[in-house]
Each structure stands twice: as C-alpha cells, then as structure tokens.
Short mmCIF file of C-alpha atoms in Angstrom, two decimals:
data_model
loop_
_atom_site.label_atom_id
_atom_site.label_comp_id
_atom_site.label_asym_id
_atom_site.label_seq_id
_atom_site.Cartn_x
_atom_site.Cartn_y
_atom_site.Cartn_z
CA MET O 1 127.22 77.26 84.99
CA ASN O 2 130.03 79.60 83.98
CA ARG O 3 129.89 82.84 85.78
CA ALA O 4 132.31 84.53 83.49
CA LEU O 5 129.39 84.64 80.94
CA ALA O 6 127.72 87.28 83.15
CA SER O 7 130.72 89.59 82.56
CA GLY O 8 129.98 90.66 79.04
CA VAL O 9 131.10 87.69 76.89
CA PRO O 10 127.66 87.15 75.42
CA GLY O 11 127.43 90.93 74.57
CA GLU O 12 130.78 90.71 72.79
CA ARG O 13 129.57 87.69 70.79
CA ALA O 14 126.37 89.39 69.90
CA ALA O 15 128.25 92.55 68.74
CA HIS O 16 129.89 90.40 65.98
CA LEU O 17 126.49 89.80 64.42
CA PRO O 18 125.22 92.11 61.74
CA PRO O 19 123.12 94.98 63.40
CA ARG O 20 120.58 94.59 60.71
CA LEU O 21 119.76 91.27 62.04
CA ALA O 22 117.94 92.86 64.93
CA GLU O 23 115.50 94.57 62.64
CA LEU O 24 114.55 91.07 61.32
CA ILE O 25 114.28 89.71 64.84
CA ARG O 26 112.09 92.33 66.38
CA PRO O 27 108.85 91.79 64.43
CA GLU O 28 108.92 88.17 65.53
CA LEU O 29 109.32 88.90 69.23
CA PRO O 30 105.63 89.31 70.30
CA SER O 31 104.54 86.04 68.64
CA LEU O 32 107.75 84.32 69.76
CA ALA O 33 107.25 85.30 73.39
CA GLU O 34 103.71 83.75 73.20
CA GLU O 35 105.03 80.50 71.63
CA ILE O 36 107.75 80.28 74.32
CA VAL O 37 105.34 80.85 77.19
CA ALA O 38 102.84 78.31 75.87
CA GLU O 39 105.53 75.73 75.43
CA ILE O 40 106.99 76.31 78.91
CA ARG O 41 103.50 75.99 80.41
CA ARG O 42 102.75 72.81 78.50
CA ALA O 43 106.07 71.20 79.39
CA ILE O 44 106.57 72.32 83.05
CA PRO O 45 103.68 71.72 85.48
CA GLU O 46 104.91 74.28 87.93
CA TYR O 47 104.13 77.02 85.21
CA ALA O 48 100.89 75.78 84.09
CA ARG O 49 98.85 78.06 86.11
CA PRO O 50 96.47 80.92 84.89
CA LEU O 51 98.28 83.56 82.99
CA ASP O 52 96.29 86.36 84.78
CA GLY O 53 97.75 85.38 88.11
CA PRO O 54 101.14 86.15 89.66
CA TYR O 55 102.77 83.13 87.97
CA GLY O 56 101.57 84.16 84.64
CA HIS O 57 102.76 87.78 85.02
CA VAL O 58 106.20 86.80 86.17
CA LEU O 59 106.59 84.19 83.36
CA ARG O 60 105.44 86.48 80.52
CA LEU O 61 107.32 89.39 81.78
CA GLY O 62 110.59 87.43 82.10
CA VAL O 63 110.28 85.98 78.55
CA GLU O 64 109.43 89.28 76.98
CA ARG O 65 112.17 91.26 78.67
CA SER O 66 114.79 88.63 77.83
CA LEU O 67 113.99 88.48 74.19
CA ALA O 68 113.80 92.32 73.89
CA ALA O 69 117.21 92.64 75.53
CA PHE O 70 118.82 89.98 73.30
CA ALA O 71 117.60 91.90 70.22
CA GLU O 72 118.96 95.21 71.63
CA ARG O 73 122.32 93.61 72.10
CA ILE O 74 122.53 92.64 68.50
CA ALA O 75 121.51 96.09 67.32
CA ALA O 76 124.02 97.86 69.64
CA PRO O 77 127.15 99.25 67.89
CA ALA O 78 130.23 97.06 68.45
CA GLY O 79 131.96 97.70 71.82
CA THR O 80 128.79 98.91 73.55
CA PRO O 81 128.51 97.60 76.91
CA ALA O 82 125.53 95.16 77.55
CA GLY O 83 122.71 96.68 79.64
CA ASP O 84 121.65 95.45 83.19
CA ALA O 85 118.07 94.77 82.13
CA PRO O 86 118.40 91.06 81.32
CA ALA O 87 120.44 90.48 84.47
CA GLY O 88 117.93 92.10 86.74
CA THR O 89 115.06 90.18 85.16
CA ALA O 90 116.95 86.91 85.43
CA ARG O 91 117.77 87.54 89.08
CA MET O 92 114.11 88.34 89.70
CA LEU O 93 113.11 85.00 88.31
CA GLY O 94 115.64 83.09 90.43
CA GLN O 95 114.32 84.99 93.54
CA TYR O 96 110.71 84.04 92.58
CA GLU O 97 111.77 80.32 92.51
CA ALA O 98 113.31 80.52 95.88
CA HIS O 99 110.26 82.18 97.44
CA GLU O 100 108.00 79.37 95.83
CA GLY O 101 110.22 76.92 97.72
CA ARG O 102 111.57 75.34 94.44
CA SER O 103 114.92 74.42 93.16
CA MET O 104 116.39 75.90 90.10
CA ASP O 105 115.40 72.74 88.03
CA SER O 106 112.16 74.09 86.65
CA LEU O 107 113.63 77.47 85.67
CA GLN O 108 116.76 75.73 84.12
CA ALA O 109 114.34 73.60 82.00
CA ALA O 110 112.35 76.80 81.01
CA TYR O 111 115.55 78.41 79.77
CA ARG O 112 116.41 75.32 77.64
CA ILE O 113 112.81 75.28 76.22
CA GLY O 114 113.10 79.03 75.52
CA GLY O 115 116.29 78.55 73.67
CA GLN O 116 114.95 75.65 71.61
CA VAL O 117 111.67 77.53 70.53
CA ALA O 118 113.74 80.64 69.67
CA TRP O 119 116.12 78.68 67.51
CA ARG O 120 113.24 76.90 65.71
CA ARG O 121 111.76 80.36 64.83
CA VAL O 122 115.24 81.47 63.56
CA MET O 123 115.42 78.45 61.21
CA LYS O 124 111.95 79.08 60.06
CA VAL O 125 112.65 82.78 59.28
CA ALA O 126 116.30 82.66 58.03
CA PRO O 127 115.54 81.37 54.59
CA ARG O 128 113.15 84.23 53.91
CA HIS O 129 115.91 86.68 54.39
CA ASP O 130 118.89 84.97 52.94
CA ILE O 131 120.90 84.77 56.05
CA SER O 132 124.27 83.01 55.52
CA SER O 133 125.24 79.81 57.30
CA ALA O 134 128.21 81.87 58.89
CA VAL O 135 125.82 84.42 60.47
CA LEU O 136 123.48 81.64 61.71
CA SER O 137 126.40 79.87 63.36
CA ARG O 138 127.35 83.06 65.19
CA LEU O 139 123.80 83.74 66.16
CA ALA O 140 123.45 80.21 67.58
CA ASP O 141 126.64 80.74 69.59
CA ALA O 142 125.38 84.15 70.91
CA LEU O 143 121.97 82.64 71.74
CA LEU O 144 123.50 79.79 73.81
CA ALA O 145 125.85 82.04 75.61
CA TYR O 146 122.98 84.49 76.48
CA MET O 147 120.92 81.63 77.76
CA ASP O 148 123.74 80.49 79.98
CA GLU O 149 124.18 84.16 81.23
CA LEU O 150 120.57 84.32 82.28
CA ALA O 151 120.67 80.99 84.02
CA ALA O 152 123.83 82.16 85.91
CA GLN O 153 122.01 85.40 87.05
CA SER O 154 118.90 83.46 88.09
CA LEU O 155 121.18 81.23 90.25
CA ASP O 156 122.54 84.29 91.85
CA GLY O 157 119.14 85.58 92.60
CA HIS O 158 117.95 82.22 93.97
CA LEU O 159 120.97 81.86 96.42
CA HIS O 160 120.60 85.45 97.56
CA ALA O 161 116.83 84.95 98.25
CA ARG O 162 117.36 81.79 100.19
CA ALA O 163 120.20 83.46 102.22
CA ARG O 164 117.94 86.43 103.40
CA PRO O 165 114.83 86.33 105.63
CA ILE O 166 111.57 87.59 104.14
CA ARG O 167 110.96 90.82 106.02
CA ALA O 168 107.17 90.69 105.41
CA LEU O 169 107.17 87.98 108.17
CA ASP O 170 108.63 90.37 110.80
CA GLU O 171 105.63 91.10 112.90
CA ARG O 172 107.41 94.10 114.49
CA ARG O 173 107.59 95.90 111.22
CA ARG O 174 104.08 95.10 110.42
CA ARG O 175 102.97 96.53 113.84
CA LEU O 176 104.98 99.67 113.07
CA LEU O 177 103.37 100.13 109.75
CA ARG O 178 99.91 99.75 111.19
CA LEU O 179 100.74 102.29 113.95
CA LEU O 180 101.91 104.73 111.34
CA LEU O 181 98.72 104.40 109.45
CA ALA O 182 96.33 104.50 112.38
CA VAL O 183 93.52 107.02 112.18
CA PRO O 184 90.77 108.02 114.74
CA GLY O 185 88.03 105.45 114.78
CA PRO O 186 84.25 105.81 115.37
CA ASP O 187 84.88 104.94 119.02
CA GLY O 188 87.15 108.07 119.39
CA ALA O 189 90.36 106.06 119.56
CA GLU O 190 93.44 108.22 118.94
CA PRO O 191 96.27 107.42 116.61
CA ALA O 192 99.55 106.17 118.09
CA THR O 193 101.47 108.82 120.13
CA SER O 194 105.01 109.85 119.21
CA ALA O 195 106.25 107.73 122.16
CA ASP O 196 104.35 104.70 120.78
CA LEU O 197 105.97 105.11 117.34
CA LYS O 198 109.46 105.62 118.60
CA GLU O 199 109.21 102.45 120.82
CA ALA O 200 107.87 100.42 117.80
CA ALA O 201 110.47 101.86 115.47
CA ASP O 202 113.27 101.10 117.90
CA GLY O 203 111.98 97.60 118.28
CA ALA O 204 111.88 97.02 114.57
CA GLY O 205 115.28 98.62 114.05
CA TRP O 206 113.77 101.17 111.74
CA PRO O 207 114.79 104.87 112.09
CA LEU O 208 111.76 107.23 111.92
CA PRO O 209 112.09 109.46 108.83
CA ASP O 210 110.86 113.04 108.62
CA GLN O 211 108.76 112.14 105.56
CA VAL O 212 107.18 108.96 104.20
CA THR O 213 105.47 108.05 100.86
CA LEU O 214 102.85 105.46 100.79
CA VAL O 215 102.27 103.20 97.79
CA ALA O 216 99.05 101.36 96.98
CA VAL O 217 99.46 98.12 95.07
CA GLU O 218 97.09 96.28 92.71
CA PRO O 219 95.54 93.31 94.69
CA ASP O 220 96.99 89.84 94.28
CA ALA O 221 100.36 91.08 93.23
CA HIS O 222 103.33 88.74 93.63
CA CYS O 223 106.29 90.48 95.38
CA VAL O 224 109.94 89.61 94.95
CA TRP O 225 110.75 90.43 98.51
CA THR O 226 114.46 90.51 98.19
CA ALA O 227 114.14 93.27 95.63
CA LEU O 228 112.71 95.66 98.22
CA ASP O 229 115.04 98.06 99.80
CA GLU O 230 115.89 97.32 103.46
CA ASP O 231 114.05 100.31 104.90
CA VAL O 232 110.66 99.62 103.18
CA LEU O 233 107.70 98.71 105.26
CA ALA O 234 105.29 96.32 103.53
CA GLU O 235 101.79 94.86 104.04
CA LEU O 236 100.98 92.95 100.80
CA GLU O 237 99.09 89.83 101.97
CA CYS O 238 95.81 91.70 102.49
CA PRO O 239 92.87 92.93 100.33
CA GLU O 240 94.45 96.44 99.91
CA PRO O 241 98.24 95.84 99.67
CA HIS O 242 100.53 98.77 100.48
CA LEU O 243 104.05 99.84 100.97
CA LEU O 244 105.76 102.68 102.98
CA LEU O 245 108.90 104.29 101.52
CA PRO O 246 110.93 106.55 103.88
CA GLY O 247 111.36 109.87 102.15
CA PRO O 248 110.25 111.00 98.72
CA PHE O 249 109.51 108.78 95.65
CA THR O 250 112.72 108.89 93.60
CA PRO O 251 113.78 107.15 90.27
CA GLU O 252 115.77 104.75 92.30
CA ARG O 253 112.65 103.78 94.35
CA ARG O 254 110.78 103.31 91.16
CA ALA O 255 113.34 100.97 89.71
CA MET O 256 113.14 98.99 92.91
CA LEU O 257 109.40 98.71 92.73
CA ASP O 258 109.56 97.70 89.03
CA GLU O 259 111.77 94.79 90.07
CA ALA O 260 109.82 93.89 93.20
CA LEU O 261 106.34 94.15 91.70
CA PRO O 262 106.83 92.97 88.10
CA GLY O 263 103.92 93.80 85.78
CA ARG O 264 101.65 95.24 88.49
CA ARG O 265 99.91 98.52 88.77
CA ILE O 266 100.79 100.92 91.71
CA ALA O 267 99.84 104.40 92.74
CA VAL O 268 102.26 106.52 94.73
CA GLY O 269 100.94 108.85 97.40
CA VAL O 270 102.32 112.36 98.27
CA ALA O 271 105.36 112.51 100.60
CA MET O 272 104.03 113.62 103.88
CA PRO O 273 105.32 114.01 107.51
CA ALA O 274 105.29 110.52 109.19
CA GLY O 275 102.30 111.46 111.30
CA GLN O 276 100.22 112.06 108.15
CA ALA O 277 101.06 108.69 106.51
CA ALA O 278 97.42 107.69 106.42
CA ASP O 279 96.58 110.65 104.05
CA SER O 280 99.28 109.62 101.61
CA LEU O 281 97.89 106.11 101.50
CA ARG O 282 94.26 107.33 101.25
CA TRP O 283 95.16 109.32 98.16
CA ALA O 284 97.24 106.49 96.73
CA ARG O 285 94.34 104.11 96.97
CA GLN O 286 91.93 106.55 95.38
CA ALA O 287 94.41 107.06 92.49
CA LEU O 288 94.89 103.30 92.13
CA GLY O 289 91.13 102.81 91.77
CA LEU O 290 90.89 105.51 89.17
CA ALA O 291 93.86 104.06 87.33
CA LEU O 292 92.33 100.49 87.29
CA ASP O 293 89.10 102.18 86.04
CA GLY O 294 91.06 103.68 83.14
CA VAL O 295 90.55 107.30 84.35
CA LEU O 296 94.19 107.93 85.15
CA ASP O 297 97.06 106.55 82.94
CA GLY O 298 100.18 104.60 83.52
CA PRO O 299 101.28 101.46 85.39
CA VAL O 300 102.78 103.89 87.98
CA THR O 301 100.29 106.60 88.88
CA LEU O 302 101.76 109.57 90.90
CA CYS O 303 99.22 111.40 93.13
CA GLU O 304 101.38 114.54 92.94
CA GLU O 305 100.76 114.76 89.23
CA ASN O 306 97.03 114.15 89.56
CA LEU O 307 95.99 116.35 92.55
CA VAL O 308 93.25 118.20 90.77
CA ALA O 309 91.85 114.95 89.35
CA LEU O 310 91.87 113.39 92.79
CA TRP O 311 90.13 116.46 94.30
CA LEU O 312 87.51 116.71 91.55
CA LEU O 313 86.62 112.98 91.72
CA SER O 314 86.77 112.60 95.54
CA ASP O 315 83.09 113.39 96.21
CA PRO O 316 80.84 112.43 93.27
CA ALA O 317 77.55 113.40 94.99
CA LEU O 318 78.87 116.91 95.59
CA VAL O 319 79.96 117.22 92.00
CA GLU O 320 76.50 116.09 90.97
CA GLN O 321 74.97 118.85 93.03
CA LEU O 322 77.27 121.54 91.45
CA ALA O 323 76.50 120.15 87.99
CA ARG O 324 72.70 120.45 88.58
CA ARG O 325 73.08 123.92 89.94
CA ARG O 326 75.33 125.28 87.20
CA LEU O 327 74.59 123.24 84.08
CA GLY O 328 71.11 121.70 84.69
CA VAL O 329 69.67 124.36 82.24
CA LEU O 330 71.28 122.41 79.43
CA ASP O 331 69.46 119.16 80.20
CA GLY O 332 66.46 120.15 78.04
CA MET O 333 68.62 119.93 74.86
CA THR O 334 69.11 117.02 72.84
CA PRO O 335 72.12 114.78 73.75
CA GLY O 336 74.10 115.65 70.58
CA ARG O 337 73.56 119.40 71.02
CA ARG O 338 74.63 119.22 74.70
CA ASP O 339 77.70 117.41 73.77
CA ARG O 340 78.68 119.93 71.25
CA LEU O 341 78.00 122.96 73.36
CA THR O 342 79.73 121.65 76.59
CA GLU O 343 82.78 120.42 74.62
CA THR O 344 83.11 123.93 73.25
CA LEU O 345 82.47 125.51 76.60
CA ARG O 346 85.02 123.35 78.42
CA THR O 347 87.62 124.09 75.82
CA TRP O 348 87.08 127.76 76.06
CA LEU O 349 87.17 127.59 79.92
CA VAL O 350 90.42 125.63 79.90
CA THR O 351 92.33 127.54 77.12
CA ARG O 352 90.53 130.96 77.11
CA GLY O 353 91.62 130.99 73.48
CA THR O 354 90.16 132.81 70.48
CA ALA O 355 87.55 131.24 68.15
CA ALA O 356 90.30 130.26 65.79
CA GLU O 357 92.36 128.63 68.48
CA ILE O 358 89.33 126.66 69.96
CA ALA O 359 88.27 125.65 66.39
CA GLU O 360 91.81 124.20 65.73
CA ARG O 361 91.54 122.16 68.87
CA LEU O 362 88.17 120.81 68.13
CA HIS O 363 88.67 120.44 64.34
CA ILE O 364 85.76 122.60 63.38
CA HIS O 365 85.26 126.07 61.65
CA PRO O 366 85.76 129.29 63.87
CA GLN O 367 82.31 130.40 62.78
CA THR O 368 80.95 127.16 64.44
CA VAL O 369 82.70 128.15 67.55
CA ARG O 370 81.20 131.58 67.60
CA TYR O 371 77.70 130.16 66.96
CA ARG O 372 78.10 127.72 69.83
CA MET O 373 79.33 130.39 72.23
CA ARG O 374 76.42 132.52 71.48
CA LYS O 375 74.02 129.61 72.29
CA ILE O 376 75.99 129.06 75.50
CA GLU O 377 75.65 132.67 76.54
CA GLN O 378 72.07 132.55 75.85
CA SER O 379 71.53 129.48 78.03
CA LEU O 380 73.79 130.23 80.93
CA GLY O 381 72.98 133.90 81.07
CA ASP O 382 75.22 136.00 83.36
CA ALA O 383 76.86 132.94 84.89
CA LEU O 384 79.87 133.16 82.67
CA ALA O 385 80.50 136.68 83.77
CA ASP O 386 80.29 135.73 87.44
CA PRO O 387 83.82 134.53 88.65
CA GLU O 388 82.41 132.17 91.33
CA ALA O 389 79.71 130.63 88.96
CA ARG O 390 82.29 130.40 86.13
CA PHE O 391 84.63 128.57 88.39
CA GLY O 392 81.74 126.09 89.44
CA ILE O 393 80.93 125.44 85.82
CA GLU O 394 84.65 124.68 84.89
CA VAL O 395 84.99 122.32 88.00
CA ALA O 396 81.85 120.44 86.92
CA LEU O 397 82.95 120.09 83.39
CA ARG O 398 86.46 119.03 84.18
CA ALA O 399 85.06 116.39 86.62
CA ALA O 400 82.75 115.05 84.03
CA HIS O 401 85.53 114.98 81.43
CA LEU O 402 87.61 112.85 83.70
CA ARG O 403 84.79 110.63 84.56
CA SER O 404 83.95 110.15 80.96
CA ARG O 405 87.26 108.29 80.44
CA ARG O 406 85.92 105.39 82.74
CA PRO O 407 84.82 102.56 80.44
CA ALA O 408 81.17 101.65 80.65
CA PRO O 409 80.43 98.42 82.57
CA ALA O 410 79.76 95.35 80.55
CA PRO O 411 76.09 94.77 79.83
CA HIS O 412 74.14 92.98 82.60
CA ARG O 413 77.27 93.22 84.80
CA PRO O 414 77.38 96.15 87.27
CA ALA O 415 80.79 97.61 88.08
CA ALA O 416 82.30 96.65 91.43
CA GLY O 417 82.15 98.54 94.62
CA HIS O 418 83.27 102.27 94.63
CA ARG O 419 83.44 102.34 90.88
CA THR O 420 79.76 102.56 90.24
CA SER O 421 79.17 106.26 91.09
CA ALA O 422 76.49 107.54 88.78
CA ARG O 423 77.30 110.43 86.35
CA PRO O 424 75.97 113.66 87.69
CA ARG O 425 72.62 114.32 86.10
CA GLY O 426 73.53 117.78 85.05
CA LEU O 427 76.44 116.25 83.02
CA ARG O 428 74.84 113.18 81.65
CA HIS O 429 75.45 114.59 78.21
CA LEU O 430 79.21 114.12 78.54
CA ARG O 431 80.55 110.87 77.23
#
C-alpha cells in the first residue's frame, strides 16, 4: 500500500477531471451505494449481517461517505486541497475491523468490490453523456488511486486500534463514572462524597473537572473506542448507554462523537458541576427518548436548546390536569372546530400578532381569525385576561403541540414503555 497516496495525489488526479463530471455522478450515488453494499454483503460473509444493526450502519455509512467525498473532489476547483472526511471514515472502518478481531483482509476485499461496482456503473452511464475515452481513462486512474488512499487510511486506523487498549474495559473508570452518577436511593443511601470521588478519580488517572456534560446514546450503538478523546468516561455496554465529557459540549467534541458513534442518535445534556452529573444525564435520556419518538429533531439533540420542551413534557399527568382545568370547556365542540380554534389561539399566544399576521401564518383570511378569536373569548370567558390563567393555557397548548409531533403507534401494536403516555383529555383535539 503506497502511503504517499494519502498525501493528496488522488485529489490532484481528480482535479484534472472536468468538474461537470461530478454533476453526472451525484444522481447515481444513492443507488450506487445500495448496489455496493448489497454486493459486499453477498461476497463477504463477515459483512452479511442485518443492515439495521451496528455492522450495517458502519458499512452503509462508510460507503455513502466515501462516494460523496470522491464526487466532491471531482467538483472542487483545481488546486483545492482534498478534505479530511474520507480519511476519517476510512480510519474508522479500520478501527472497527480491529475491534472485531479481524485482519484487514475483509475490508481490503470490500474496497476492491466497491471499486469494481463503481466502475461498472461508470461504463453503464458514460455512453448516455458522451464522455470521451480520455476522460474515462483519467477517471479510472483517479478512482483506483482513491481506493488505494482509503485502504491506506484504513490500515492506519487498524494498526492504531490494535496498539491502544480499549478504555471501556478499565474498571476503575467505570467505577468513577458510576460514582459521579450516583443519586440517593429509596433506602436513603447518599451519593459519593467528595473524598470518594477524588480517590476514585486519582485511581483512574482522571482529573476531576469543574463541569461535566453527559451524553445519552441510542441503544445497541457500536462505538469506535479509539476515536473517543482520552478524557471521556463511557458506559456503552448496557441498556441505556451513556458518556461523560469533561467540560462543555464543543464542536470538537461533536466531531469526535460523530466518528466514535457513526450513524447513531445521541442527546447531549446540560453542562453541570460534577456533583450534578446525574441531572445532566437524566435530561439527556429524556431528550433522547423524545428524539427517537420524533418529537425533537436531529441526530444530535441538545438539551440546552430544548429546555422548555423538556420541562413541558416531563410530567404528562400534570399537563393533563392543567389542560382539563384551562381547556376542558372546549371538549364539547366537534373535533374539527376544536382544532381550528386551538390552532388560532396557540398562534395568538405565541406571536401576540394582529389578525393579519396570524392569518398569514395560518394561511387563512384575517376575518376568519377575528371570527375564531370571538368564539374563543366567548368560550374561555375572562381567562384570557387573567395572566396566570393565560399562562396555563399557553403551557397546555405548547405541550400538546409538541406531543402531537409524536407518530401514532402502529395499529394493534402499543408503543413501548415511557412513550405511551396518553394525550391529555382537555387537549385530545390537537393532532
């Protein structure tokens, strides 16, 4: 394997290709990735595992990122340095092989298959776009060089992973993490004292920081352990995997977690003093559950950006009581009428806009807004003029709006565990 290939030679070769070639390649990438993954799984037994498991996530992610990066190199102006994305992905794949106890043979074979399938697609597409033989020759050269580069980076990751111990097996760090997360139990047990924490931290060679941030991880996530920063504490082989990051969550930490937990959803708690680490993890787990339910967005959910949502959805039974008290009077209406009135009321409470502004948001006529607001005032009476009652109404409507984003369970299949809380009866009109 020629390591000089990792220093930019493939990028230079790709730069000699017409940039418009990238526009022809990009539409083919999704189906090409599927074809490559299918062929690799068919030909290599080690990769023929369910695609919804850790093996499938890593394989699909590696193929998709590598294809996208190659297209970007072709599209980049001449002289533009190649990015680090393909190298990072390739190193991750090499580390994965090492942690699975395998040599590089299977991954090398996967690269060869990927190159062959990609070239077959090129030969199929080229005649439709009148690509000259000279351009095809340069494209073949760039593709082969790129595959060699990826293989070299994977070898680096493989060797690096084998040379470093997996810190998750360090029981001293696991014990330290458990001590940091200890909370009083039903038997009255107290959390670890400062002296206990200092002793455990010293034994683990881990300086106690002023602040920590806890991260909840989607269950059954594969971790590239060597991608984790040295100061991260991790407990991933459990039903509710989690990590502890010293200090706040930074862009550098996010990039680290993207590499260590490829393709998996995480939720990041609020940075807290070390003695309140359990609170950060509790909020992160709540946010992760809401993200997996579709209530909160994004593969990385930040608690600090969703504090109001976490508060509103933290006690469904209490919100139900509030909804009954403040909005139960609307339950006598037909579902369609309740929907229209509460949608208008929520928009007014959130924006405090004019009839024209609310109408623009709801895509209705201003006169319709005025009619609905009159009906709302008739139904709720003096509640809208009472600051405390108005606040309660807004809280109930905001909570219902958030909960309405949760997909309905499949027919004859109840949702799991904590995700089955009933919609407050006073808000059953909100969908």
